[in-house]
Short mmCIF file of C-alpha atoms in Angstrom, two decimals:
data_model
loop_
_atom_site.label_atom_id
_atom_site.label_comp_id
_atom_site.label_asym_id
_atom_site.label_seq_id
_atom_site.Cartn_x
_atom_site.Cartn_y
_atom_site.Cartn_z
CA MET I 1 22.01 -25.53 0.56
CA PRO I 2 19.60 -28.48 0.95
CA GLN I 3 15.89 -28.66 0.31
CA VAL I 4 13.31 -28.77 3.09
CA GLU I 5 11.60 -32.11 3.75
CA ALA I 6 8.01 -31.22 2.94
CA GLN I 7 4.76 -32.68 1.63
CA PRO I 8 4.01 -33.57 -1.13
CA TYR I 9 7.46 -32.61 -2.48
CA ALA I 10 10.80 -31.28 -1.25
CA PHE I 11 10.82 -27.49 -0.98
CA PRO I 12 11.56 -25.53 -3.03
CA PHE I 13 10.72 -27.58 -6.09
CA ASP I 14 13.60 -26.22 -8.17
CA GLY I 15 16.58 -26.75 -5.87
CA ASP I 16 18.11 -25.85 -2.55
CA LEU I 17 16.65 -23.22 -0.22
CA ASP I 18 18.39 -19.90 -0.86
CA PRO I 19 17.94 -17.25 1.88
CA ALA I 20 18.68 -14.51 -0.66
CA LYS I 21 15.53 -15.50 -2.56
CA THR I 22 13.40 -16.45 0.44
CA ALA I 23 10.95 -14.43 2.52
CA VAL I 24 9.31 -15.52 5.75
CA LEU I 25 5.80 -14.11 5.66
CA LEU I 26 4.26 -13.82 9.14
CA ILE I 27 0.56 -13.26 8.63
CA ASP I 28 -1.59 -11.31 11.08
CA MET I 29 0.04 -12.25 14.39
CA GLN I 30 -1.92 -9.43 15.98
CA VAL I 31 -3.40 -8.86 19.41
CA ASP I 32 -6.89 -8.87 17.89
CA PHE I 33 -6.35 -12.44 16.66
CA CYS I 34 -4.24 -14.04 19.37
CA GLY I 35 -4.44 -11.77 22.39
CA HIS I 36 -6.78 -11.76 25.37
CA GLY I 37 -9.51 -9.19 24.88
CA GLY I 38 -8.96 -9.09 21.12
CA TYR I 39 -11.37 -9.74 18.27
CA VAL I 40 -11.07 -13.55 18.28
CA HIS I 41 -11.53 -13.60 22.07
CA GLN I 42 -14.64 -11.43 21.74
CA MET I 43 -16.07 -13.87 19.18
CA GLY I 44 -15.92 -16.55 21.84
CA TYR I 45 -13.04 -18.63 20.48
CA ASP I 46 -10.18 -20.10 22.51
CA VAL I 47 -7.15 -17.88 21.85
CA ASN I 48 -4.84 -20.72 22.89
CA ALA I 49 -5.47 -22.17 19.42
CA THR I 50 -4.35 -18.99 17.69
CA ARG I 51 -1.43 -18.55 20.10
CA ALA I 52 -0.08 -22.04 19.36
CA PRO I 53 2.12 -20.86 16.43
CA ILE I 54 3.99 -18.27 18.52
CA GLU I 55 6.82 -20.45 19.83
CA PRO I 56 7.54 -22.23 16.51
CA LEU I 57 7.49 -18.89 14.70
CA GLN I 58 9.91 -17.37 17.22
CA ARG I 59 12.42 -20.09 16.39
CA ILE I 60 11.85 -19.73 12.64
CA LEU I 61 12.20 -15.97 12.92
CA LYS I 62 15.50 -16.20 14.79
CA ALA I 63 17.00 -18.60 12.25
CA ALA I 64 15.68 -16.72 9.25
CA ARG I 65 17.05 -13.42 10.51
CA ARG I 66 20.45 -14.98 11.12
CA THR I 67 20.71 -16.45 7.62
CA GLY I 68 19.48 -13.31 5.87
CA CYS I 69 15.99 -14.29 4.72
CA ARG I 70 13.70 -11.34 4.14
CA ILE I 71 11.10 -11.01 6.91
CA ILE I 72 7.70 -9.57 6.08
CA HIS I 73 4.86 -9.08 8.57
CA THR I 74 1.22 -8.44 7.70
CA ARG I 75 -1.58 -6.80 9.66
CA GLU I 76 -5.24 -6.96 8.77
CA GLY I 77 -6.91 -3.71 9.68
CA HIS I 78 -8.99 -0.84 8.42
CA ARG I 79 -8.64 2.89 8.37
CA PRO I 80 -10.25 4.76 11.26
CA SER I 81 -12.90 6.01 8.84
CA LEU I 82 -13.65 2.40 7.78
CA ALA I 83 -13.58 3.70 4.20
CA ASP I 84 -11.83 0.49 3.12
CA LEU I 85 -14.27 -1.85 4.91
CA PRO I 86 -16.79 -3.47 2.53
CA GLN I 87 -20.33 -3.48 3.86
CA ASN I 88 -20.73 -7.26 3.60
CA LYS I 89 -17.57 -7.82 5.65
CA ARG I 90 -18.81 -5.35 8.25
CA TRP I 91 -22.20 -7.06 8.42
CA ARG I 92 -20.69 -10.55 8.84
CA SER I 93 -18.39 -9.28 11.56
CA ALA I 94 -21.31 -7.79 13.48
CA GLN I 95 -23.35 -11.00 13.25
CA ILE I 96 -20.63 -13.18 14.74
CA CYS I 97 -20.25 -10.71 17.62
CA GLY I 98 -23.92 -10.76 18.52
CA GLY I 99 -25.25 -8.28 16.01
CA SER I 100 -23.87 -5.09 17.51
CA GLY I 101 -20.11 -5.56 17.76
CA GLY I 102 -17.40 -6.44 15.29
CA ILE I 103 -14.97 -4.50 13.15
CA GLY I 104 -14.76 -0.81 14.00
CA THR I 105 -16.55 -1.05 17.35
CA PRO I 106 -14.87 -0.33 20.71
CA GLY I 107 -13.49 -3.27 22.67
CA PRO I 108 -10.98 -4.04 25.42
CA CYS I 109 -8.13 -3.53 22.93
CA GLY I 110 -9.56 -0.46 21.22
CA ARG I 111 -11.65 -0.35 18.08
CA VAL I 112 -11.64 -3.81 16.55
CA LEU I 113 -9.28 -4.27 13.59
CA VAL I 114 -8.73 -0.53 13.18
CA ARG I 115 -5.28 0.70 12.31
CA GLY I 116 -3.47 2.41 15.14
CA GLU I 117 -5.46 0.68 17.89
CA PRO I 118 -3.70 -1.60 20.43
CA GLY I 119 -5.51 -4.71 19.15
CA TRP I 120 -4.42 -4.09 15.57
CA ASP I 121 -0.73 -4.23 16.34
CA ILE I 122 1.53 -7.26 16.23
CA ILE I 123 1.99 -9.18 19.49
CA PRO I 124 5.16 -8.40 21.52
CA GLU I 125 6.55 -11.92 21.05
CA LEU I 126 6.90 -11.40 17.27
CA LEU I 127 7.46 -7.68 16.86
CA PRO I 128 9.14 -6.65 13.60
CA LEU I 129 12.63 -5.24 13.64
CA PRO I 130 12.81 -1.64 12.39
CA HIS I 131 14.11 -2.62 8.94
CA GLU I 132 11.54 -5.38 8.33
CA ASP I 133 8.64 -4.63 6.00
CA VAL I 134 5.11 -4.53 7.39
CA ILE I 135 2.22 -4.93 4.96
CA ASP I 136 -1.04 -3.38 6.11
CA LYS I 137 -3.96 -5.00 4.36
CA CYS I 138 -7.70 -4.45 4.40
CA GLY I 139 -8.62 -7.94 3.18
CA LYS I 140 -7.82 -11.53 3.97
CA GLY I 141 -5.23 -11.92 1.24
CA SER I 142 -1.92 -10.11 1.68
CA PHE I 143 -1.66 -9.24 -2.02
CA HIS I 144 -5.03 -7.49 -2.29
CA ALA I 145 -4.70 -3.67 -2.34
CA THR I 146 -1.12 -3.81 -1.04
CA ASP I 147 2.41 -3.45 -2.43
CA LEU I 148 3.49 -6.92 -1.31
CA GLU I 149 4.00 -8.26 -4.83
CA MET I 150 6.04 -5.21 -5.79
CA VAL I 151 8.28 -5.63 -2.71
CA LEU I 152 8.84 -9.30 -3.50
CA ARG I 153 9.54 -8.68 -7.18
CA THR I 154 11.97 -5.82 -6.67
CA THR I 155 13.94 -7.70 -4.00
CA GLY I 156 14.26 -10.84 -6.12
CA THR I 157 12.19 -12.97 -3.76
CA THR I 158 10.78 -16.11 -5.35
CA THR I 159 10.23 -18.41 -2.36
CA LEU I 160 7.79 -17.89 0.52
CA LEU I 161 7.59 -19.56 3.94
CA LEU I 162 4.15 -18.76 5.33
CA GLY I 163 3.17 -18.75 8.99
CA GLY I 164 0.50 -16.99 11.03
CA ILE I 165 -3.22 -17.00 11.54
CA THR I 166 -5.65 -18.15 10.71
CA THR I 167 -4.61 -21.18 8.67
CA ASP I 168 -7.89 -21.53 6.81
CA VAL I 169 -8.52 -17.83 6.15
CA CYS I 170 -5.73 -15.25 5.82
CA VAL I 171 -2.84 -17.71 5.49
CA HIS I 172 -4.64 -19.81 2.89
CA THR I 173 -5.86 -16.79 0.93
CA THR I 174 -2.35 -15.36 0.82
CA MET I 175 -0.85 -18.70 -0.21
CA ARG I 176 -3.34 -19.01 -3.04
CA GLU I 177 -2.60 -15.45 -4.19
CA GLY I 178 1.14 -16.07 -4.05
CA ASN I 179 0.83 -19.33 -5.97
CA ASP I 180 -1.21 -17.64 -8.70
CA ARG I 181 1.54 -15.02 -9.04
CA GLY I 182 4.22 -17.66 -9.48
CA PHE I 183 5.82 -17.65 -6.03
CA GLU I 184 6.95 -21.01 -4.58
CA CYS I 185 5.04 -21.36 -1.29
CA CYS I 186 5.49 -23.52 1.79
CA LEU I 187 3.03 -23.39 4.70
CA ILE I 188 4.55 -23.98 8.15
CA THR I 189 2.22 -26.54 9.75
CA ASP I 190 2.91 -25.77 13.41
CA GLY I 191 3.60 -22.13 12.58
CA THR I 192 -0.04 -21.61 11.67
CA GLY I 193 -3.18 -21.73 13.79
CA ALA I 194 -6.95 -21.55 13.43
CA THR I 195 -10.02 -21.12 15.60
CA ASP I 196 -11.28 -24.56 14.57
CA PRO I 197 -9.02 -27.68 14.63
CA GLY I 198 -10.91 -29.30 11.78
CA ASN I 199 -10.46 -26.29 9.53
CA HIS I 200 -6.77 -26.11 10.49
CA SER I 201 -6.16 -29.73 9.44
CA ALA I 202 -8.29 -29.47 6.32
CA ALA I 203 -6.39 -26.37 5.20
CA HIS I 204 -3.11 -28.29 5.45
CA LYS I 205 -4.48 -31.22 3.48
CA MET I 206 -5.88 -29.00 0.71
CA VAL I 207 -2.37 -27.75 -0.04
CA THR I 208 -1.04 -31.28 -0.59
CA MET I 209 -3.72 -32.31 -3.09
CA GLN I 210 -2.93 -32.57 -6.82
CA HIS I 211 0.75 -32.88 -5.92
CA GLY I 212 0.81 -29.50 -4.22
CA VAL I 213 -1.95 -27.47 -5.85
CA PHE I 214 -0.89 -24.35 -3.90
CA GLY I 215 2.63 -25.42 -2.87
CA CYS I 216 3.63 -27.64 0.02
CA ILE I 217 3.60 -27.92 3.81
CA ALA I 218 6.42 -28.53 6.29
CA SER I 219 6.94 -28.48 10.05
CA SER I 220 9.06 -25.85 11.75
CA GLU I 221 11.55 -28.59 12.68
CA ALA I 222 12.01 -29.56 9.03
CA ILE I 223 12.59 -25.94 8.05
CA LEU I 224 14.94 -25.32 10.98
CA SER I 225 16.98 -28.38 10.10
CA VAL I 226 17.87 -26.57 6.86
CA LEU I 227 18.16 -23.02 8.19
CA ASP I 228 20.30 -24.08 11.16
CA GLY I 229 22.78 -25.66 8.76
CA LEU I 230 23.26 -22.48 6.76
CA PRO I 231 25.98 -19.92 7.51
CA THR I 232 25.24 -16.60 9.12
CA ASN I 233 24.73 -13.92 6.52
CA PRO I 234 27.23 -11.12 7.19
CA MET I 235 24.78 -8.67 5.61
CA LYS I 236 21.87 -9.71 7.81
CA LEU I 237 22.01 -6.49 9.84
CA ARG I 238 20.27 -4.14 7.46
CA PRO I 239 19.91 -0.42 8.31
CA ALA I 240 17.46 -0.04 11.17
CA TRP I 241 15.30 2.61 9.59
CA PRO I 242 12.33 3.65 11.77
CA GLN I 243 8.86 2.47 10.81
CA ARG I 244 6.85 5.03 8.88
CA PRO I 245 4.02 6.52 10.95
CA PHE I 246 0.42 5.64 10.29
CA ARG I 247 -1.70 8.46 8.95
CA PRO I 248 -5.39 8.11 9.78
CA LEU I 249 -8.07 8.72 7.20
CA VAL I 250 -11.34 10.36 8.26
CA LEU I 251 -13.57 11.26 5.36
CA ALA I 252 -15.76 14.30 5.87
CA PRO I 253 -19.55 13.85 5.63
CA GLN I 254 -21.02 14.73 2.24
CA GLY I 255 -24.36 16.26 1.44
CA ASN I 256 -26.94 15.31 -1.15
CA LEU I 257 -25.78 17.56 -4.01
CA LEU I 258 -26.95 18.04 -7.61
CA THR I 259 -24.98 17.44 -10.79
CA ASN I 260 -22.47 20.17 -11.67
CA THR I 261 -21.09 20.93 -15.12
CA ILE I 262 -17.91 22.66 -16.25
CA ALA I 263 -19.18 24.03 -19.54
CA GLU I 264 -15.80 25.45 -20.57
CA ALA I 265 -13.99 22.12 -20.30
CA LYS I 266 -12.27 20.70 -23.38
CA PRO I 267 -13.10 18.82 -25.55
CA PHE I 268 -16.67 19.08 -24.25
CA PRO I 269 -18.51 19.88 -20.98
CA TYR I 270 -17.53 17.85 -17.91
CA SER I 271 -20.40 16.88 -15.60
CA PHE I 272 -20.12 15.31 -12.17
CA LEU I 273 -21.78 14.86 -8.81
CA PRO I 274 -19.80 16.65 -6.08
CA THR I 275 -20.42 13.63 -3.85
CA SER I 276 -18.64 11.50 -6.46
CA VAL I 277 -15.68 13.72 -7.32
CA ALA I 278 -12.20 13.75 -5.78
CA LEU I 279 -9.47 16.36 -5.95
CA LEU I 280 -6.15 14.64 -6.63
CA MET I 281 -3.06 16.67 -5.71
CA ILE I 282 -0.07 15.05 -7.41
CA ASP I 283 3.48 15.32 -6.05
CA TRP I 284 3.54 18.90 -4.75
CA GLN I 285 6.77 17.99 -2.95
CA ASN I 286 9.77 19.96 -1.77
CA ASP I 287 11.98 17.59 -3.74
CA PHE I 288 10.42 18.99 -6.93
CA LEU I 289 9.59 22.61 -6.03
CA ASP I 290 12.25 23.72 -3.54
CA PRO I 291 15.41 25.30 -5.01
CA ARG I 292 17.42 23.05 -2.66
CA GLY I 293 15.59 19.94 -3.80
CA PHE I 294 16.06 17.06 -6.19
CA GLY I 295 14.51 18.76 -9.23
CA ALA I 296 16.79 21.76 -8.96
CA SER I 297 19.82 19.50 -8.50
CA LEU I 298 19.13 18.12 -11.99
CA GLY I 299 19.46 21.63 -13.43
CA ASN I 300 15.74 22.45 -13.60
CA ASP I 301 14.25 25.88 -12.93
CA VAL I 302 11.79 25.14 -10.10
CA THR I 303 10.10 28.54 -10.41
CA SER I 304 8.28 27.13 -13.43
CA LEU I 305 6.52 24.60 -11.20
CA ARG I 306 5.57 27.16 -8.60
CA ARG I 307 3.37 28.96 -11.12
CA GLY I 308 0.69 26.35 -10.45
CA VAL I 309 0.75 26.54 -6.64
CA ASP I 310 -1.74 29.40 -6.15
CA ASN I 311 -4.39 27.79 -8.34
CA ALA I 312 -3.86 24.40 -6.72
CA LYS I 313 -4.28 26.04 -3.31
CA ARG I 314 -7.46 27.75 -4.47
CA LEU I 315 -8.95 24.41 -5.50
CA LEU I 316 -7.76 22.71 -2.32
CA GLU I 317 -9.49 25.32 -0.16
CA LEU I 318 -12.65 25.06 -2.26
CA PHE I 319 -12.86 21.27 -1.90
CA ARG I 320 -12.23 21.57 1.83
CA SER I 321 -14.99 24.14 2.20
CA LYS I 322 -17.39 21.73 0.46
CA ASN I 323 -16.25 18.70 2.53
CA LEU I 324 -15.33 16.80 -0.65
CA THR I 325 -12.83 14.00 -1.08
CA ILE I 326 -9.18 15.08 -1.35
CA ALA I 327 -6.17 12.87 -2.01
CA HIS I 328 -2.48 13.82 -2.08
CA THR I 329 0.27 11.76 -3.67
CA LEU I 330 4.00 11.74 -3.08
CA GLU I 331 6.60 9.92 -5.13
CA ALA I 332 8.36 8.24 -2.22
CA HIS I 333 10.44 5.17 -1.52
CA ALA I 334 11.10 2.97 1.50
CA ARG I 335 14.23 3.79 3.44
CA ASP I 336 15.91 0.56 2.40
CA LEU I 337 14.98 1.30 -1.24
CA SER I 338 13.42 -2.13 -1.53
CA ASP I 339 10.68 -0.66 -3.75
CA VAL I 340 13.03 0.98 -6.26
CA HIS I 341 13.27 -1.01 -9.48
CA PRO I 342 16.91 -1.46 -10.54
CA ALA I 343 16.14 0.20 -13.88
CA LYS I 344 14.76 3.27 -12.12
CA LYS I 345 17.82 3.47 -9.88
CA ARG I 346 20.08 3.26 -12.93
CA ARG I 347 18.21 6.07 -14.65
CA CYS I 348 18.14 8.15 -11.49
CA PRO I 349 21.09 7.23 -9.25
CA LYS I 350 20.37 10.15 -6.89
CA ILE I 351 17.34 8.33 -5.41
CA GLY I 352 18.18 7.52 -1.80
CA GLU I 353 21.32 9.67 -1.82
CA LYS I 354 21.84 12.50 0.65
CA GLY I 355 20.82 15.96 -0.57
CA GLU I 356 20.25 19.36 0.98
CA LEU I 357 16.74 18.28 2.07
CA GLY I 358 17.68 14.77 3.20
CA ARG I 359 17.73 11.54 1.24
CA VAL I 360 16.21 12.05 -2.21
CA LEU I 361 12.64 10.74 -2.71
CA VAL I 362 12.69 8.78 0.57
CA LYS I 363 9.69 8.69 2.90
CA GLY I 364 9.95 10.92 5.94
CA GLU I 365 12.70 13.18 4.61
CA ALA I 366 12.24 16.96 4.44
CA GLY I 367 12.44 16.94 0.67
CA ASN I 368 9.71 14.33 0.46
CA ALA I 369 7.21 16.47 2.33
CA ILE I 370 4.47 18.38 0.53
CA ILE I 371 5.11 22.12 0.34
CA ASP I 372 3.70 24.23 3.19
CA GLU I 373 1.12 25.99 1.00
CA LEU I 374 -0.56 22.68 0.11
CA LYS I 375 0.11 20.63 3.24
CA PRO I 376 -2.49 17.86 3.70
CA LEU I 377 -4.90 17.72 6.60
CA ALA I 378 -5.03 14.59 8.76
CA SER I 379 -8.46 13.78 7.31
CA GLU I 380 -7.21 13.68 3.72
CA ILE I 381 -5.97 10.65 1.80
CA ILE I 382 -2.18 10.31 1.54
CA ILE I 383 -0.71 8.05 -1.13
CA HIS I 384 2.99 7.14 -1.15
CA LYS I 385 3.77 5.85 -4.62
CA PRO I 386 6.97 4.16 -5.82
CA GLY I 387 6.30 4.92 -9.47
CA LYS I 388 5.18 7.82 -11.62
CA GLY I 389 1.52 6.81 -11.79
CA ALA I 390 -0.46 7.13 -8.56
CA PHE I 391 -2.35 3.86 -9.08
CA TYR I 392 0.67 1.62 -9.47
CA ALA I 393 1.43 -0.42 -6.30
CA THR I 394 -0.86 1.75 -4.15
CA ASP I 395 -4.38 1.50 -2.74
CA LEU I 396 -5.57 4.73 -4.39
CA GLU I 397 -8.23 2.99 -6.45
CA THR I 398 -9.59 1.15 -3.40
CA GLN I 399 -9.80 4.38 -1.42
CA LEU I 400 -11.49 6.33 -4.20
CA ARG I 401 -13.97 3.53 -4.82
CA SER I 402 -14.71 3.28 -1.11
CA ALA I 403 -15.40 7.03 -1.04
CA GLY I 404 -17.83 6.62 -3.94
CA CYS I 405 -15.69 8.60 -6.36
CA THR I 406 -16.17 8.17 -10.11
CA HIS I 407 -14.63 11.51 -11.21
CA ILE I 408 -11.20 12.99 -10.53
CA ILE I 409 -10.14 16.62 -10.82
CA MET I 410 -6.36 16.67 -10.96
CA THR I 411 -3.61 19.16 -10.18
CA GLY I 412 0.10 18.56 -9.76
CA VAL I 413 3.59 18.24 -11.18
CA THR I 414 5.04 17.47 -13.53
CA THR I 415 2.40 17.58 -16.23
CA GLU I 416 4.05 15.24 -18.69
CA VAL I 417 5.31 12.67 -16.17
CA CYS I 418 3.39 11.94 -12.96
CA VAL I 419 0.22 13.88 -13.83
CA GLN I 420 -0.09 12.34 -17.27
CA SER I 421 0.77 8.83 -16.04
CA THR I 422 -1.88 9.06 -13.34
CA ALA I 423 -4.50 10.44 -15.72
CA ARG I 424 -3.91 7.53 -18.07
CA GLU I 425 -4.08 4.99 -15.24
CA ALA I 426 -7.29 6.53 -13.93
CA ASN I 427 -8.83 6.55 -17.38
CA ASP I 428 -8.05 2.86 -17.84
CA ARG I 429 -9.75 2.16 -14.49
CA GLY I 430 -12.95 3.90 -15.57
CA PHE I 431 -12.60 7.23 -13.76
CA GLU I 432 -13.54 10.43 -15.58
CA VAL I 433 -10.49 12.68 -15.35
CA LEU I 434 -10.13 16.43 -15.67
CA VAL I 435 -6.66 17.98 -15.51
CA VAL I 436 -6.74 21.60 -14.37
CA SER I 437 -4.62 23.29 -17.02
CA ASP I 438 -3.36 26.21 -14.91
CA ALA I 439 -2.86 24.10 -11.75
CA THR I 440 -0.33 21.75 -13.31
CA GLU I 441 3.16 22.66 -14.45
CA SER I 442 6.28 21.28 -16.07
CA TYR I 443 9.94 22.25 -16.01
CA ILE I 444 9.58 22.40 -19.81
CA PRO I 445 6.51 24.44 -20.87
CA ALA I 446 6.33 22.80 -24.28
CA PHE I 447 5.88 19.40 -22.61
CA LYS I 448 2.96 20.73 -20.58
CA GLU I 449 1.18 22.01 -23.66
CA ALA I 450 1.81 18.80 -25.56
CA THR I 451 0.42 16.75 -22.67
CA LEU I 452 -2.77 18.79 -22.40
CA ALA I 453 -3.27 18.41 -26.14
CA MET I 454 -2.82 14.62 -25.89
CA ILE I 455 -5.37 14.35 -23.10
CA VAL I 456 -8.19 15.98 -25.06
CA SER I 457 -7.34 14.53 -28.47
CA GLN I 458 -9.65 12.03 -30.17
CA GLY I 459 -12.67 13.26 -28.27
CA GLY I 460 -11.00 13.27 -24.87
CA ILE I 461 -9.41 9.84 -25.19
CA VAL I 462 -7.74 10.26 -21.78
CA GLY I 463 -9.86 12.99 -20.21
CA TRP I 464 -10.70 16.68 -20.09
CA THR I 465 -8.94 19.93 -19.29
CA ALA I 466 -10.23 23.18 -17.84
CA GLU I 467 -8.89 26.24 -16.06
CA THR I 468 -9.19 26.80 -12.32
CA GLY I 469 -11.80 29.51 -12.71
CA ALA I 470 -14.13 27.19 -14.60
CA VAL I 471 -13.86 24.51 -11.89
CA VAL I 472 -14.51 27.07 -9.16
CA ARG I 473 -17.60 28.41 -10.93
CA ALA I 474 -18.98 24.89 -11.35
CA LEU I 475 -18.61 24.14 -7.62
CA ALA I 476 -19.62 27.56 -6.29
#
């Protein structure tokens, strides 16, 4: 397998191009950026410049798919609530659109750069195949607040071919992020486009400085000359799992409330502003609580977990009645299991296997749904997490910060695994955590008690605990 003729060095630097270790990253080829009536068009730029990469990328895509390279698409866009849109970004967007338009405002292609709108989606010429990963990002870089790095690491990808728009903004930011994380990056010169020709050329030149400060650049022809010489990968037709649906986030309005205190909390009183507190509901899933689910299949008595359901429901209804922030987590994996670490799969070989409630711990399956008593509302935050902790490889922190949350009241299962992992992660990120002692449960009661003791030890080194009644009285 030969190297690609690139500047300032042959790509990749350490040997021949290997499709098994290579991902083609198509960045933001969306209607809003290269379609008529989209965001770039509204800003007054010539969309022909941002449409120029389409044909080269179509040829790259065809060859890469044939040889078995991983294909990853990105979309820049924000939640319908705009909870993940920084104010400075929103202000700049409005200025360039005349002071009253920009991100989040209605346009010919729907609300600009809002997830689920026609302008946010990828153009028809480069639509992803059902099994190809799509990274939805709220920033310019594709690694910020996304699981892109985790997907690349777990699939053994070390080499990136980057195309898309715009060259000087999202493509360059992503290339810089990838380089800093140790990925070998090559920017496709005619597979990228920008609103300004000078910026487009300058962005290419910047890459080549200092003998490839961020990687290298190559034309689509140079890349195709290598890909076209490679054999067809017999495993290139991966399972065509359907794309997971987008769940909108609409945060409820919050009032101007006074500080509340849970005096009975351990190891000392827990004070918070209701406008700054979130209820975090961890992994109340059928896979763990249903007698036909994954937990029961391991020999666990699921009735022990159900003891916490009524109290969790009581808190959920209370937070809803107060219009406070609520987030639900699910331990869930992609259908192709690309986000399952090999070590985790070895420890738990049932992940992805067929069970009574569908494939175990896989997004969209019946077992992966939250139990009926605690089912989320469309306006509540949903976090699909590939690990035990809810902050790992998710955007939970970004969403909580955007909602102004500094305190977390936590329920969920199991106490010693996912609840404890999340409490520790939140603590390390500066959130004040309270685990509701009678709204969390374990298959092994002794583990629950040990966990609660650990949390409040050393002056609450990880957080606080309190019973449901105390939380209810504090918020009443």
